Coordinates of C-alpha atoms in Angstrom, one line a residue:
X34 CA 0.0 0.0 0.0
X35 CA 2.8 2.4 0.9
X36 CA 4.6 1.6 -2.4
X37 CA 1.5 2.4 -4.4
X38 CA 1.1 5.8 -2.5
X39 CA 4.8 6.7 -3.0
X40 CA 4.5 6.9 -6.8
X41 CA 2.0 9.8 -6.9
X42 CA 4.2 11.6 -4.3
X43 CA 7.2 11.2 -6.4
X44 CA 5.4 12.3 -9.5
X45 CA 4.0 15.3 -7.7
X46 CA 7.5 16.2 -6.5
X47 CA 8.9 16.0 -10.0
X48 CA 6.1 18.1 -11.3
X49 CA 6.7 20.7 -8.7
X50 CA 10.4 20.7 -9.7
X51 CA 9.5 21.1 -13.4
X52 CA 7.2 24.0 -12.6
X53 CA 9.8 25.8 -10.5
X54 CA 12.4 25.2 -13.2
X55 CA 10.1 26.8 -15.8
X56 CA 9.4 29.7 -13.6
X57 CA 13.1 30.3 -13.0
X58 CA 13.8 30.0 -16.7
X59 CA 11.0 32.4 -17.6
X60 CA 12.2 34.9 -15.0
X61 CA 15.8 34.6 -16.3
X62 CA 14.7 35.1 -19.9
X63 CA 12.7 38.2 -18.9
X64 CA 15.6 39.7 -16.9
X65 CA 18.0 38.9 -19.7
X66 CA 15.7 40.6 -22.3
X67 CA 15.3 43.6 -20.0
X68 CA 19.1 43.9 -19.6
X69 CA 19.6 43.5 -23.4
X70 CA 17.0 46.2 -24.1
X71 CA 18.6 48.6 -21.6
X72 CA 22.0 47.9 -23.2
X73 CA 20.7 48.5 -26.7
X74 CA 18.9 51.6 -25.6
X75 CA 22.1 53.0 -24.0
X76 CA 24.0 52.3 -27.2
X77 CA 21.9 54.7 -29.2
X78 CA 20.4 56.9 -26.4
X79 CA 21.3 59.4 -23.8
X80 CA 24.2 57.3 -22.5
X81 CA 25.9 57.5 -25.9
X82 CA 26.0 61.3 -26.5
X83 CA 27.3 62.7 -29.7
X84 CA 27.1 66.4 -28.9
X85 CA 27.9 68.9 -26.2
X86 CA 24.3 69.1 -24.9
X87 CA 24.0 65.3 -24.9
X88 CA 27.3 65.0 -23.0
X89 CA 26.0 67.5 -20.4
X90 CA 22.7 65.5 -20.1
X91 CA 24.7 62.3 -19.5
X92 CA 26.8 64.0 -16.8
X93 CA 23.6 65.2 -15.0
X94 CA 22.2 61.6 -15.1
X95 CA 25.4 60.1 -13.7
X96 CA 25.8 62.7 -11.0
X97 CA 22.2 62.4 -9.9
X98 CA 22.6 58.6 -9.8
X99 CA 25.7 58.8 -7.7
X100 CA 24.0 61.2 -5.3
X101 CA 21.0 58.9 -4.9
X102 CA 23.2 55.8 -4.6
X103 CA 25.0 57.5 -1.7
X104 CA 21.8 57.0 0.3
X105 CA 20.3 53.9 -1.4
X106 CA 23.4 51.6 -1.0
X107 CA 24.0 52.3 2.7
X108 CA 20.3 51.8 3.3
X109 CA 20.3 48.4 1.6
X110 CA 23.5 47.4 3.5
X111 CA 22.0 48.6 6.8
X112 CA 18.8 46.7 6.2
X113 CA 20.7 43.5 5.5
X114 CA 23.0 44.2 8.5
X115 CA 20.1 44.7 10.9
X116 CA 18.3 41.6 9.7
X117 CA 21.5 39.5 10.2
X118 CA 22.4 41.0 13.6
X119 CA 19.0 40.8 15.1
X120 CA 18.3 37.3 14.0
X121 CA 16.7 35.0 16.6
X122 CA 19.8 32.9 17.1
X123 CA 22.1 35.9 18.0
X124 CA 22.1 36.1 21.7
X125 CA 24.4 39.1 21.7
X126 CA 21.8 41.4 20.1
X127 CA 20.1 43.6 22.7
X128 CA 16.4 43.2 23.0
X129 CA 14.7 46.5 23.8
X130 CA 10.9 46.2 23.6
X131 CA 10.3 49.5 25.3
X132 CA 12.5 51.6 23.0
X133 CA 10.6 54.7 21.8
X134 CA 12.8 57.6 20.7
X135 CA 16.4 58.4 19.9
X136 CA 17.5 62.0 19.0
X137 CA 20.6 60.7 17.3
X138 CA 18.7 58.3 15.1
X139 CA 16.2 61.0 14.2
X140 CA 19.1 63.3 13.1
X141 CA 20.5 60.6 10.9
X142 CA 17.2 59.5 9.4
X143 CA 16.3 63.1 8.5
X144 CA 19.7 64.7 7.8
X145 CA 20.8 62.3 5.1
X146 CA 17.7 62.6 2.9
X147 CA 17.7 66.4 3.3
X148 CA 21.3 66.5 2.2
X149 CA 20.5 64.3 -0.8
X150 CA 17.6 66.5 -1.8
X151 CA 19.7 69.6 -1.5
X152 CA 22.4 68.1 -3.7
X153 CA 20.0 66.9 -6.3
X154 CA 18.2 70.3 -6.2
X155 CA 21.5 72.1 -6.7
X156 CA 22.5 69.9 -9.6
X157 CA 19.0 70.4 -11.2
X158 CA 19.1 74.2 -10.6
X159 CA 22.6 74.8 -12.1
X160 CA 22.1 72.5 -15.0
X161 CA 18.7 73.8 -15.9
X162 CA 20.2 77.3 -16.3
X163 CA 23.3 76.1 -18.1
X164 CA 21.3 73.9 -20.5
X165 CA 18.5 76.4 -21.2
X166 CA 17.3 75.2 -24.7
X167 CA 17.2 78.8 -25.9
X168 CA 20.8 79.6 -25.0
X169 CA 23.1 79.6 -28.1
X170 CA 25.9 77.1 -28.1
X171 CA 29.4 78.7 -28.0
X172 CA 31.0 78.3 -31.4
X173 CA 33.2 80.2 -33.8
X174 CA 30.8 79.3 -36.6
X175 CA 27.4 80.8 -37.2
X176 CA 24.5 78.5 -36.3
X177 CA 22.4 76.8 -38.9
X178 CA 18.7 77.7 -38.5
X179 CA 16.2 74.9 -39.0
X180 CA 12.4 75.4 -38.6
X181 CA 10.6 72.3 -37.3
X182 CA 6.9 71.5 -37.6
X183 CA 5.3 68.5 -36.1
X184 CA 2.4 67.2 -38.2
X185 CA 0.1 64.1 -38.1
X186 CA 2.2 62.0 -38.1
X187 CA 5.5 63.2 -39.6
X188 CA 8.1 65.9 -39.2
X189 CA 8.6 68.9 -41.5
X190 CA 12.1 70.5 -41.5
X191 CA 12.5 73.9 -43.2
X192 CA 15.9 75.4 -43.9
X193 CA 15.0 79.2 -44.3
X194 CA 18.4 80.3 -45.3
X195 CA 18.9 77.5 -47.9
X196 CA 15.2 77.7 -49.1
X197 CA 14.8 73.9 -49.0
X198 CA 12.8 71.5 -46.9
X199 CA 12.5 67.9 -46.0
X200 CA 10.1 65.5 -44.3
X201 CA 11.3 62.9 -41.8
X202 CA 14.9 63.6 -42.6
X203 CA 17.1 66.1 -40.9
X204 CA 20.6 66.8 -42.5
X205 CA 22.9 69.0 -40.5
X206 CA 26.6 69.9 -40.8
X207 CA 28.8 68.2 -38.1
X208 CA 30.5 70.6 -35.7
X209 CA 28.1 73.5 -36.5
X210 CA 25.5 74.7 -33.9
X211 CA 21.9 74.2 -35.0
X212 CA 19.3 76.6 -33.9
X213 CA 15.9 75.0 -34.0
X214 CA 12.6 76.9 -34.1
X215 CA 9.8 74.5 -33.4
X216 CA 6.0 74.5 -33.6
X217 CA 3.1 72.1 -34.0
X218 CA 0.5 72.1 -36.8
X219 CA -1.7 69.8 -34.8
X220 CA -1.7 68.5 -31.2
X221 CA 1.1 69.0 -28.8
X222 CA 4.2 66.9 -29.5
X223 CA 7.8 66.5 -28.4
X224 CA 11.0 66.7 -30.5
X225 CA 13.8 64.5 -29.3
X226 CA 17.2 63.3 -30.6
X227 CA 18.5 61.3 -27.7
X228 CA 22.2 61.3 -28.7
X229 CA 22.3 65.0 -29.3
X230 CA 20.5 66.3 -26.3
X231 CA 17.5 67.9 -24.7
X232 CA 13.9 67.1 -25.6
X233 CA 11.5 70.0 -26.2
X234 CA 7.8 70.3 -26.8
X235 CA 6.1 71.6 -29.9
X236 CA 2.8 73.4 -29.4
X237 CA 0.2 74.8 -31.8
X238 CA 0.3 78.6 -32.0
X239 CA 3.6 78.8 -30.2
X240 CA 7.3 78.9 -31.1
X241 CA 9.9 77.1 -29.0
X242 CA 13.7 77.2 -29.4
X243 CA 16.4 74.6 -29.1
X244 CA 20.1 74.6 -29.7
X245 CA 22.0 71.4 -30.5
X246 CA 25.2 70.3 -32.2
X247 CA 26.7 67.0 -33.4
X248 CA 30.4 66.6 -32.6
X249 CA 31.2 64.4 -35.6
X250 CA 29.5 62.9 -38.7
X251 CA 27.0 60.1 -38.0
X252 CA 23.5 58.9 -38.3
X253 CA 21.2 59.4 -35.2
X254 CA 17.6 58.4 -34.6
X255 CA 15.1 61.1 -33.8
X256 CA 11.6 60.6 -32.6
X257 CA 8.4 61.9 -31.1
X258 CA 8.4 61.4 -27.3
X259 CA 4.9 62.6 -26.6
X260 CA 1.8 60.5 -27.5
X261 CA -0.1 62.3 -30.3
X262 CA -2.5 59.7 -31.7
X263 CA -2.6 56.6 -33.8
X264 CA 0.5 57.4 -35.8
X265 CA 2.7 58.2 -32.8
X266 CA 4.7 55.0 -32.9
X267 CA 5.7 55.6 -36.5
X268 CA 6.7 59.3 -36.0
X269 CA 10.4 58.8 -36.4
X270 CA 13.0 60.8 -38.4
X271 CA 16.6 60.3 -39.5
X272 CA 19.3 62.7 -38.4
X273 CA 22.4 62.8 -40.7
X274 CA 25.3 64.8 -39.5
X275 CA 27.7 65.3 -42.4
X276 CA 30.8 67.3 -43.1
X277 CA 30.2 70.9 -44.1
X278 CA 31.1 70.4 -47.8
X279 CA 28.8 67.4 -48.0
X280 CA 26.0 69.4 -46.4
X281 CA 26.4 72.1 -49.1
X282 CA 26.3 69.4 -51.8
X283 CA 23.1 68.0 -50.3
X284 CA 21.5 71.4 -50.4
X285 CA 22.5 71.9 -54.0
X286 CA 21.2 68.5 -54.9
X287 CA 17.9 69.1 -53.1
X288 CA 17.4 72.3 -55.1
X289 CA 17.4 70.3 -58.3
X290 CA 14.8 67.7 -57.4
X291 CA 11.4 67.5 -55.7
X292 CA 8.4 69.8 -55.6
X293 CA 7.9 73.2 -54.1
X294 CA 6.1 73.6 -50.7
X295 CA 3.7 76.6 -50.9
X296 CA 0.6 77.7 -49.0
X297 CA -1.4 75.9 -51.7
X298 CA 0.4 72.5 -51.4
X299 CA 0.8 72.6 -47.6
X300 CA -2.7 71.3 -46.9
X301 CA -1.9 68.1 -48.7
X302 CA 1.2 67.6 -46.6
X303 CA -0.7 68.4 -43.4
X304 CA -3.2 65.5 -44.0
X305 CA -2.8 62.6 -41.6
X306 CA -0.5 59.8 -42.8
X307 CA 1.5 57.0 -41.3
X308 CA 5.0 55.7 -41.9
X309 CA 5.9 58.5 -44.3
X310 CA 9.2 57.8 -46.2
X311 CA 11.7 60.7 -46.2
X312 CA 11.5 63.2 -49.1
X313 CA 12.6 66.7 -49.8
X314 CA 11.3 70.0 -51.2
X315 CA 13.5 72.0 -53.6
X316 CA 11.9 75.3 -52.4
X317 CA 9.8 76.4 -49.5
X318 CA 7.7 79.6 -49.3
X319 CA 9.7 82.0 -47.1
X320 CA 6.9 82.9 -44.7
X321 CA 5.4 79.4 -44.4
X322 CA 6.6 78.7 -40.9
X323 CA 5.4 82.0 -39.6
X324 CA 2.0 81.4 -41.0
X325 CA 1.8 78.0 -39.4
X326 CA 2.8 79.5 -36.0
X327 CA 0.3 82.4 -36.3
X328 CA -2.4 79.9 -37.5
X329 CA -2.9 81.8 -40.7
X330 CA -2.7 78.3 -42.1
X331 CA -5.3 76.2 -40.2
X332 CA -4.0 73.5 -37.9
X333 CA -4.6 69.8 -38.4
X334 CA -7.6 68.1 -36.9
X335 CA -5.6 65.9 -34.6
X336 CA -6.4 62.3 -33.7
X337 CA -10.2 62.4 -34.2
X338 CA -12.5 59.6 -35.2
X339 CA -13.6 61.0 -38.5
X340 CA -10.1 60.8 -40.1
X341 CA -8.4 58.2 -37.9
X342 CA -8.9 54.6 -39.1
X343 CA -7.3 53.2 -35.9
X344 CA -9.7 55.2 -33.7
X345 CA -12.6 54.1 -35.7
X346 CA -11.7 50.4 -35.4
X347 CA -11.2 50.8 -31.6
X348 CA -14.6 52.5 -31.3
X349 CA -16.2 49.6 -33.2
X350 CA -17.2 51.6 -36.2

């Protein structure tokens, strides 16, 4: 009878072991995937800066992390130390059931977090002024002006001095400061090139400013970092930092091909579209950006049901 009962117990034990092994394997895979994702993100993100603003942002992140670890690490060590010292088998640990208050402990408990907050606040205060997006970057070369318009769901880049434009492609000369003037022709959005530096919002009827620079030639991903509707996930653009002579050649080549962006053709561009391939305009109306900012050209409808297929499908229409 006992032999018959031992088989189910053994099988149950093996089943439990298999289940535990699967759980550990799944947890390990998830942790590995998360670590791999973080590493890949760092390789083409804020931890791999390619410009002075991005480098300053990285320094702020590392300094802030170091300041916070100064309190987090000792707290973790103290927690483990207390748990080990006051274990039930340690007869040397003093048992004080009537303990209520200690001025020294209160001083430590409150002083360390206050110092941490003061240090973090100081770093944030100084860096916020030093990295004001509107502050020009120090350089011996004059900045390149680029006007940026966030549309549904694509990016329009206008080069007012070169009289050309592009969609979902930003070409800039390496080593030259770039002064961005940004607005939105629809809902609020956010312009972000992680490797070059600060994110900034674009808002309808408003003009914001941002100054960035790429230290060396390279290709960098740009994106929208603020949800703006169904096409948000496809609202990416390519940033190409090239030598100055290559930038001049690109401008000259752009002037020879493509169409002209005028007030009459702009409404077609402003229509909602997804996953738009990069293309260029050989000429752009000189006052187009100002008319978008002043709303002389009507803004886009935004993510509404009437024109959004994704919203219609979610609404069951």
